[in-house]
Short mmCIF file of C-alpha atoms and ligand atoms in Angstrom, two decimals:
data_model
loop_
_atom_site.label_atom_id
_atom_site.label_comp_id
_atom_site.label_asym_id
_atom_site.label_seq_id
_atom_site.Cartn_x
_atom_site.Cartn_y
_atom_site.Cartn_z
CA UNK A 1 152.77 -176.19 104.50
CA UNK A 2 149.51 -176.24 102.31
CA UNK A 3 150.89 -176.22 98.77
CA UNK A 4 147.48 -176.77 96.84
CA UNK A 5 143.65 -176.25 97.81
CA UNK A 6 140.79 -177.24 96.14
CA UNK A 7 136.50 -176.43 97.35
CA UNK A 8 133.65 -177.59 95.96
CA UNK A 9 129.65 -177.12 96.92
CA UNK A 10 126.80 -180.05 96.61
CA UNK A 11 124.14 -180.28 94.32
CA UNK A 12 120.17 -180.63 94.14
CA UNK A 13 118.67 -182.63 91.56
CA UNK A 14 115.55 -180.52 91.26
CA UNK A 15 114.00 -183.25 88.09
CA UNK A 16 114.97 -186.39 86.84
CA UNK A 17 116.75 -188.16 89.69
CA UNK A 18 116.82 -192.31 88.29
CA UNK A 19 115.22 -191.69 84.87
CA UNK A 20 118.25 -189.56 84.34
CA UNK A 21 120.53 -193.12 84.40
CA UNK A 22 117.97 -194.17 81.60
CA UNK A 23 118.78 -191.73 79.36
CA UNK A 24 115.68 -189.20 80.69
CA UNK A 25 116.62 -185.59 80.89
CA UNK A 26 117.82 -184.13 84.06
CA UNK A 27 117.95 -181.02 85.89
CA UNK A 28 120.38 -180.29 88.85
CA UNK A 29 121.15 -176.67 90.44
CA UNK A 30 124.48 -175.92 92.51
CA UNK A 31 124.06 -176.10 96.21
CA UNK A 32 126.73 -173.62 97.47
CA UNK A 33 125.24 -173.36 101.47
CA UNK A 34 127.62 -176.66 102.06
CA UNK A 35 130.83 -177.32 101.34
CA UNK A 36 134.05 -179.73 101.01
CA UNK A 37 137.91 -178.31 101.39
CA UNK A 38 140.73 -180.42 100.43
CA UNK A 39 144.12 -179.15 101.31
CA UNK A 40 147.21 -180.79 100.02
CA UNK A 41 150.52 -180.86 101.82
CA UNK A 42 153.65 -182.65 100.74
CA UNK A 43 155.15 -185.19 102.96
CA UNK A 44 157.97 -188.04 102.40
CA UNK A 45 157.08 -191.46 101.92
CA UNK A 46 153.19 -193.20 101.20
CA UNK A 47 150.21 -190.71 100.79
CA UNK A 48 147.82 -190.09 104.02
CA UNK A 49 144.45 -188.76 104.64
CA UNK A 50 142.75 -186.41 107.33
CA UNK A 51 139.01 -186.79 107.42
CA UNK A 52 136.01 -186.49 110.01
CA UNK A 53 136.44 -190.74 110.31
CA UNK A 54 139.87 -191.35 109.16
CA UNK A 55 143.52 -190.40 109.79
CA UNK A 56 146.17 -192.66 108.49
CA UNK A 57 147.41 -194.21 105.00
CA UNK A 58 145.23 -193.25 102.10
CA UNK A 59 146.35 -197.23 101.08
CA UNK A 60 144.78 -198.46 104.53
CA UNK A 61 142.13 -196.44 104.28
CA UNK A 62 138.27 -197.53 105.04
CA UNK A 63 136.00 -198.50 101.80
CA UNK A 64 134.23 -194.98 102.53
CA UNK A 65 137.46 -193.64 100.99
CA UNK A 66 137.94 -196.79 98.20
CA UNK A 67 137.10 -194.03 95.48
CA UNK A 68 139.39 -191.06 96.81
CA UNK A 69 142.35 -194.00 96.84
CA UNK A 70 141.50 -194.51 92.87
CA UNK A 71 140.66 -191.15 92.03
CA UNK A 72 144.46 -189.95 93.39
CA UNK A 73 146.24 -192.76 91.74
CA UNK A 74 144.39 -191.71 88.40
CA UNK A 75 144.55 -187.83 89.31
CA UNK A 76 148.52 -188.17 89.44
CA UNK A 77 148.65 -190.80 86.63
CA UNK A 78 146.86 -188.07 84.80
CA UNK A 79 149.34 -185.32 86.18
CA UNK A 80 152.36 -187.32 85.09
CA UNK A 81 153.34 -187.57 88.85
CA UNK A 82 154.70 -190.68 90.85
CA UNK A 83 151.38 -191.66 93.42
CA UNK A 84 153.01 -190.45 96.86
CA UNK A 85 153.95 -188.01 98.78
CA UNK A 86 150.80 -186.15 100.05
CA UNK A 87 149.11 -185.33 102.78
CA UNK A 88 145.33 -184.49 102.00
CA UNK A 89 143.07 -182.74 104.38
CA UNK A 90 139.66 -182.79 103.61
CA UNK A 91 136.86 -181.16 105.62
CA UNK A 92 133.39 -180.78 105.25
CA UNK A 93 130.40 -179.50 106.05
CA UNK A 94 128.06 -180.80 103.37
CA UNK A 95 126.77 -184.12 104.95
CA UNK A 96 127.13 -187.04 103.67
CA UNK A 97 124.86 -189.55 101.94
CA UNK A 98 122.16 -186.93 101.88
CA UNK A 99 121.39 -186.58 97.83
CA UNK A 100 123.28 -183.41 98.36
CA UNK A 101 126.15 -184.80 95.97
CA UNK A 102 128.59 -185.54 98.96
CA UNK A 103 130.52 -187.84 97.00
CA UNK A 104 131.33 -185.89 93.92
CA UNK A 105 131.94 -183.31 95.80
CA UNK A 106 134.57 -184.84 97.75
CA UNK A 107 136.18 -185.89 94.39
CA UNK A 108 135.85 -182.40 92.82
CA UNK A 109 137.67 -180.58 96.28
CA UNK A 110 140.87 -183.34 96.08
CA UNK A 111 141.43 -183.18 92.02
CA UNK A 112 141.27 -179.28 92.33
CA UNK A 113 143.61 -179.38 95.41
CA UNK A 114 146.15 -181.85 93.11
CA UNK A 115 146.05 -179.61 90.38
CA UNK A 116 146.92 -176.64 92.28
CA UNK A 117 149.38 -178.10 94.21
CA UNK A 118 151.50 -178.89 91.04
CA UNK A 119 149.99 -175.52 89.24
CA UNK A 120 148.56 -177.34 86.51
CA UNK A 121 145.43 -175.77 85.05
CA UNK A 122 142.45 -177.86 85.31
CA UNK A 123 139.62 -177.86 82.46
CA UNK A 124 135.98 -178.72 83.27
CA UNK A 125 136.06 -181.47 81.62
CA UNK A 126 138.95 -182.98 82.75
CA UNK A 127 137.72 -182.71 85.86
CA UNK A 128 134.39 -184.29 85.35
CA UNK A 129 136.24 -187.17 83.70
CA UNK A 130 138.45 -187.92 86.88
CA UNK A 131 135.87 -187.59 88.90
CA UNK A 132 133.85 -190.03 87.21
CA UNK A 133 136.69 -192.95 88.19
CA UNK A 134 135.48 -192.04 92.30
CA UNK A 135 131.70 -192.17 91.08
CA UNK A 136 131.64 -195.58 89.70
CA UNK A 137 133.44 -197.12 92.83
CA UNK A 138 130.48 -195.46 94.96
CA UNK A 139 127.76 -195.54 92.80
CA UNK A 140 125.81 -198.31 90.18
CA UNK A 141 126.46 -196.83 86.82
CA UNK A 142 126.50 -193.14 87.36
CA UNK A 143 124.34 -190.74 85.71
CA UNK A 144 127.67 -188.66 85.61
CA UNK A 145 124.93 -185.98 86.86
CA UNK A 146 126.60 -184.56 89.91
CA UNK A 147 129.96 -184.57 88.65
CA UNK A 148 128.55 -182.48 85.51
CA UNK A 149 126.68 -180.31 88.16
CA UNK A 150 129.46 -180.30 91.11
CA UNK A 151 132.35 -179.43 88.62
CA UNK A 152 130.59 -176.79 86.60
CA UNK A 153 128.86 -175.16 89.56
CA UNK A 154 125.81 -174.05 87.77
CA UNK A 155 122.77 -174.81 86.68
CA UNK A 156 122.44 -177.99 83.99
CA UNK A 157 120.35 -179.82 81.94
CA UNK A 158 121.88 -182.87 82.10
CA UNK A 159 121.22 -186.11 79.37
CA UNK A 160 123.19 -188.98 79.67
CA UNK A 161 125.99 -189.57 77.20
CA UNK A 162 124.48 -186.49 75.29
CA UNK A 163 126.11 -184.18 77.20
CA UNK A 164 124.57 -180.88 79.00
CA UNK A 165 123.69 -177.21 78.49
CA UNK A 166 123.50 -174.22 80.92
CA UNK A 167 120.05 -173.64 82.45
CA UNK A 168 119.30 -169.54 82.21
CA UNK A 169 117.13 -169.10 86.02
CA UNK A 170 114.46 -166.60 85.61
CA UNK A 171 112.52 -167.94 88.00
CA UNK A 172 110.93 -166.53 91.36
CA UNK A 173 110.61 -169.06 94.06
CA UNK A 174 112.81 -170.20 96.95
CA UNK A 175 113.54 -173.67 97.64
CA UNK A 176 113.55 -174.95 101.64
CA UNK A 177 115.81 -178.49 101.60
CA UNK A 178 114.82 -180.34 104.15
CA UNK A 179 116.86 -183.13 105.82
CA UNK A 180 115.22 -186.31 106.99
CA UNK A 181 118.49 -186.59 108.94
CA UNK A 182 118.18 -190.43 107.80
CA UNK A 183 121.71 -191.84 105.31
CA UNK A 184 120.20 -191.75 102.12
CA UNK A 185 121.10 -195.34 99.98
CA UNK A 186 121.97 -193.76 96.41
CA UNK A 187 123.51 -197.13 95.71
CA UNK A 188 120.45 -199.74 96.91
CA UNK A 189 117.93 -197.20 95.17
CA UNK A 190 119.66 -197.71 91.71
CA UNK A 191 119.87 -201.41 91.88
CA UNK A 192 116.32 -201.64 93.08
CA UNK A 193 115.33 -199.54 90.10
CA UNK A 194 117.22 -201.79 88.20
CA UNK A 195 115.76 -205.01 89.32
CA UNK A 196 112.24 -202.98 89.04
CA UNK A 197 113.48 -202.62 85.39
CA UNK A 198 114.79 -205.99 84.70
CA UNK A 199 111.62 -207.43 85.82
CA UNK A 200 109.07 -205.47 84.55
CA UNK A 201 110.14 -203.10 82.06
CA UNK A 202 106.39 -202.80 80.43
CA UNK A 203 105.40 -201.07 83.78
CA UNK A 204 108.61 -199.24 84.66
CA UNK A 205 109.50 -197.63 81.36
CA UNK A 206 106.70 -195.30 80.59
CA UNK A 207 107.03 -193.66 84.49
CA UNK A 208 110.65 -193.15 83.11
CA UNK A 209 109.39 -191.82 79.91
CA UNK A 210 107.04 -189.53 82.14
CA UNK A 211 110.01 -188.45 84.54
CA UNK A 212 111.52 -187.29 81.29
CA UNK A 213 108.31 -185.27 80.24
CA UNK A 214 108.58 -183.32 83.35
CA UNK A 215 111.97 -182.20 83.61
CA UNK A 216 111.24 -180.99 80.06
CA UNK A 217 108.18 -178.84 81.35
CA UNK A 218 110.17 -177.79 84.45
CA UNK A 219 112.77 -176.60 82.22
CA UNK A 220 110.22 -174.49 80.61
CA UNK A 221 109.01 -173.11 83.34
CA UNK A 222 112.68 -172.37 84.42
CA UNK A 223 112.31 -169.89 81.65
CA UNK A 224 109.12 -168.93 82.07
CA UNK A 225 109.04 -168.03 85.44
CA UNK A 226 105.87 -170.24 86.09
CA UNK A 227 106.48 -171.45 89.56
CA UNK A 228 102.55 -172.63 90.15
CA UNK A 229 103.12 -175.15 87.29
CA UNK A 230 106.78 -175.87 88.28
CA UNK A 231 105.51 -177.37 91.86
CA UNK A 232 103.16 -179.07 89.87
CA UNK A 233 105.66 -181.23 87.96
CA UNK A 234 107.41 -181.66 91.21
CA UNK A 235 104.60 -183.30 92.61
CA UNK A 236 104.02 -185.50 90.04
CA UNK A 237 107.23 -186.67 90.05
CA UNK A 238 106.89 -187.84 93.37
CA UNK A 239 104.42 -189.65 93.22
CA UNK A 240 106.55 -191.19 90.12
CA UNK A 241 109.19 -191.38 92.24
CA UNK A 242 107.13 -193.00 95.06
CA UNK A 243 106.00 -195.86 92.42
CA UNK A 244 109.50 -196.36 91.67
CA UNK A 245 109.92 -197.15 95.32
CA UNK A 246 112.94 -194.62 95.85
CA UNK A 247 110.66 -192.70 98.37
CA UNK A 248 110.30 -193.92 102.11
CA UNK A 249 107.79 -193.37 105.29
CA UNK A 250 110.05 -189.89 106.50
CA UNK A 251 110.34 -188.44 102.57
CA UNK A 252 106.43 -189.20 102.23
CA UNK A 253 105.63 -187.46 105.63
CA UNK A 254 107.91 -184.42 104.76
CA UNK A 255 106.69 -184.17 101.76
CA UNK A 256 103.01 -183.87 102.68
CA UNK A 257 103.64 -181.29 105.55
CA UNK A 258 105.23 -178.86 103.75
CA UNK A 259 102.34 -178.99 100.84
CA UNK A 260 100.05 -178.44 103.63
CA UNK A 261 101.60 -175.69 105.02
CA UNK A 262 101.46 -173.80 101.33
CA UNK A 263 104.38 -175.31 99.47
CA UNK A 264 103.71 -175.08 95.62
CA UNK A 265 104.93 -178.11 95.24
CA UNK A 266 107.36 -180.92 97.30
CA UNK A 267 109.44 -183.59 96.34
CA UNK A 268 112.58 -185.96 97.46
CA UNK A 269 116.23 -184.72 95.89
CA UNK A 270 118.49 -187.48 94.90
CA UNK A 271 118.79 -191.43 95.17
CA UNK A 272 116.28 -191.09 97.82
CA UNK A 273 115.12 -193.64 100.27
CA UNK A 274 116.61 -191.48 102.97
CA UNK A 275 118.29 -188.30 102.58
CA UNK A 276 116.60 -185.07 101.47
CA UNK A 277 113.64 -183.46 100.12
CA UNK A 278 113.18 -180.27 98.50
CA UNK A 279 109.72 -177.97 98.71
CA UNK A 280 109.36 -174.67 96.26
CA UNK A 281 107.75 -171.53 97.86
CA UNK A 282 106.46 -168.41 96.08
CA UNK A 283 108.41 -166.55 98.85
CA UNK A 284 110.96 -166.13 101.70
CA UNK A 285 108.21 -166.06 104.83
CA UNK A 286 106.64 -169.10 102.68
CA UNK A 287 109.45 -170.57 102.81
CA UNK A 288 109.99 -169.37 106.47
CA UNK A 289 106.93 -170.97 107.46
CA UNK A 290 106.91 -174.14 105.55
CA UNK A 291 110.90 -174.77 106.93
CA UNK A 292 109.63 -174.20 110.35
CA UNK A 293 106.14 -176.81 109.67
CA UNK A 294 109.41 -179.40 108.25
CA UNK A 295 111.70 -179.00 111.41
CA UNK A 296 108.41 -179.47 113.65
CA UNK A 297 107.66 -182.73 111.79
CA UNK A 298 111.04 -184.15 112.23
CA UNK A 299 113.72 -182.19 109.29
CA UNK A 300 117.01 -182.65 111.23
CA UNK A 301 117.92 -179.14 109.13
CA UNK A 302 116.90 -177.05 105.89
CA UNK A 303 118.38 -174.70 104.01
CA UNK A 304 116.75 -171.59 102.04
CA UNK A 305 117.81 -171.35 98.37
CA UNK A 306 116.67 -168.36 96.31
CA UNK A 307 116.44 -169.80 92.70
CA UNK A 308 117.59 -166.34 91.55
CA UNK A 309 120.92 -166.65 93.36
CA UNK A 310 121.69 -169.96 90.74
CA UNK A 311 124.59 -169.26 88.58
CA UNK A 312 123.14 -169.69 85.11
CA UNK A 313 125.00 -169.25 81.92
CA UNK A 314 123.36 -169.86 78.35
C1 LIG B 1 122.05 -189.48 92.47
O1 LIG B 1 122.40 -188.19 92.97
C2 LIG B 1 121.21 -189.35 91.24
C3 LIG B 1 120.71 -190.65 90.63
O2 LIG B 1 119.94 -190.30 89.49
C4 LIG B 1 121.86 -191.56 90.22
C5 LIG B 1 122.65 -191.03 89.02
O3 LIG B 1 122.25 -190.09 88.36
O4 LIG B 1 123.72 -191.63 88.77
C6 LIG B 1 119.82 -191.42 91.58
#
């Protein structure tokens, strides 16, 4: 018998994606058209797991699941609770290693399910703590950006060990994410930046510094409501991004199709170097059209998001 449940949607990174982990502002929006469902049962003896790849001991499990195996033992440390006994179910259908936050989300479904299976309220922060432990097993020093984003649900401005504040979305536009259908490599993306760094910081720094000035201006037109000059920044930003070298040949070719077919403004979401890309629209048949112009030219699958669906809290 199910005893606790816990959901959680992905995330976009809309600005700031790898300056974020050096220090640059970042802004991220809740992706609620996917999803991850833990469901915890109580068994006797060691703890097991259920997933699309796995079924078996959560201590045998594959390193795809190295974080979930730390993130329970600290989750029931945390609870007070001896580490066995559970059964966790987790499906999905938010794929994985996309930039859509698959990871975090994974982490933010089981420590919701844990909590409600021993009816233990769960703060946000809390949460986003825990969930950290998962994130640095699967990621090179995390941001801590989806887990802020995936935990709270809503729209943040995110700055590394400064904390975050609730985006207000006033804008008008509608996002098409587009999937390359390729496995993104958050984890190769962020050491290559690093080395990038560590080599050359002269060079690297002030694209950085420039990633930073745009998610500042895209914040303003957040408020705004200047969409024109909001898929201007995106642009820019990849061809930042692009210099960085977290772009590759499918991104690029994505992101030039739907600009020709009337997007205001295109860029990857994410680690990058695989995974997703995200292209603003003044409307849903632009959006229509430029999703249609993407799945001709090789998107695997989009999804529509109306920015004026975000959850947004001062
Ligand atoms: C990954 O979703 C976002 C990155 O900026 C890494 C991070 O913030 O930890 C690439």
């Amino acid at each position: 018998m199910t005893v606790g449940q816990g959901i959680a949607g992905g995330k976009i990174i809309l600005m700031g994606e790898h300056s974020v982990v050096y220090g640059q502002p970042a802004i991220a929006l809740p992706f609620s058209k996917v999803a991850i469902q833990c469901s915890v049962d109580f068994i006797q003896g060691d703890n097991t797991v259920d997933c699309d790849f796995y079924h078996g001991k959560l201590s045998e499990a594959p390193v795809l699941l190295e974080g979930v195996r730390a993130l329970v033992e600290r989750t029931m440390k945390e609870l007070g609770k001896e580490n066995d006994g559970l059964q966790l179910r987790i499906e999905s259908n938010l794929p994985a290693q996309r930039g859509l936050g698959s990871s975090a989300a994974v982490s933010v479904a089981v420590v919701r399910a844990l909590y409600d299976a021993f009816k233990v309220d769960l703060t946000e922060d809390v949460l986003t703590e825990l969930v950290g432990v998962a994130e640095s097993i699967y990621h090179e020093s995390p941001s801590g950006l989806d887990a802020t984003t995936i935990a709270s649900g809503k729209a943040v401005f995110f700055e590394k060990n400064r904390g975050k504040k609730y985006l207000p979305m006033s804008i008008d536009g509608v996002l098409v994410v587009a999937d390359t259908g390729v496995f993104g490599q958050t984890k190769q993306a962020v050491s290559s930046v690093r080395t990038l760094w560590n080599n050359n910081p002269d060079h690297i720094n002030p694209i950085l510094d420039r990633l930073g000035e745009l998610t500042m201006l895209a914040s303003e037109c957040l408020e705004t409501n200047d969409s024109v000059m909001l898929g201007r920044t995106m642009n820019e930003a990849q061809a930042l991004l692009r210099q960085i070298d977290v772009s590759d040949d499918r991104l690029e070719h994505l992101v030039e199709v739907a600009i020709e077919s009337g997007a205001l403004g295109a860029k990857l979401t994410g680690g990058g170097k695989g995974g997703c890309m995200i292209a603003l629209c003044s409307t849903y048949e632009a959006a229509n059209y430029v999703s249609q112009k993407l799945k001709e030219a090789g998107a695997s699958n989009t999804w529509f998001y109306d920015l004026k669906e975000i959850v947004s809290h001062e």
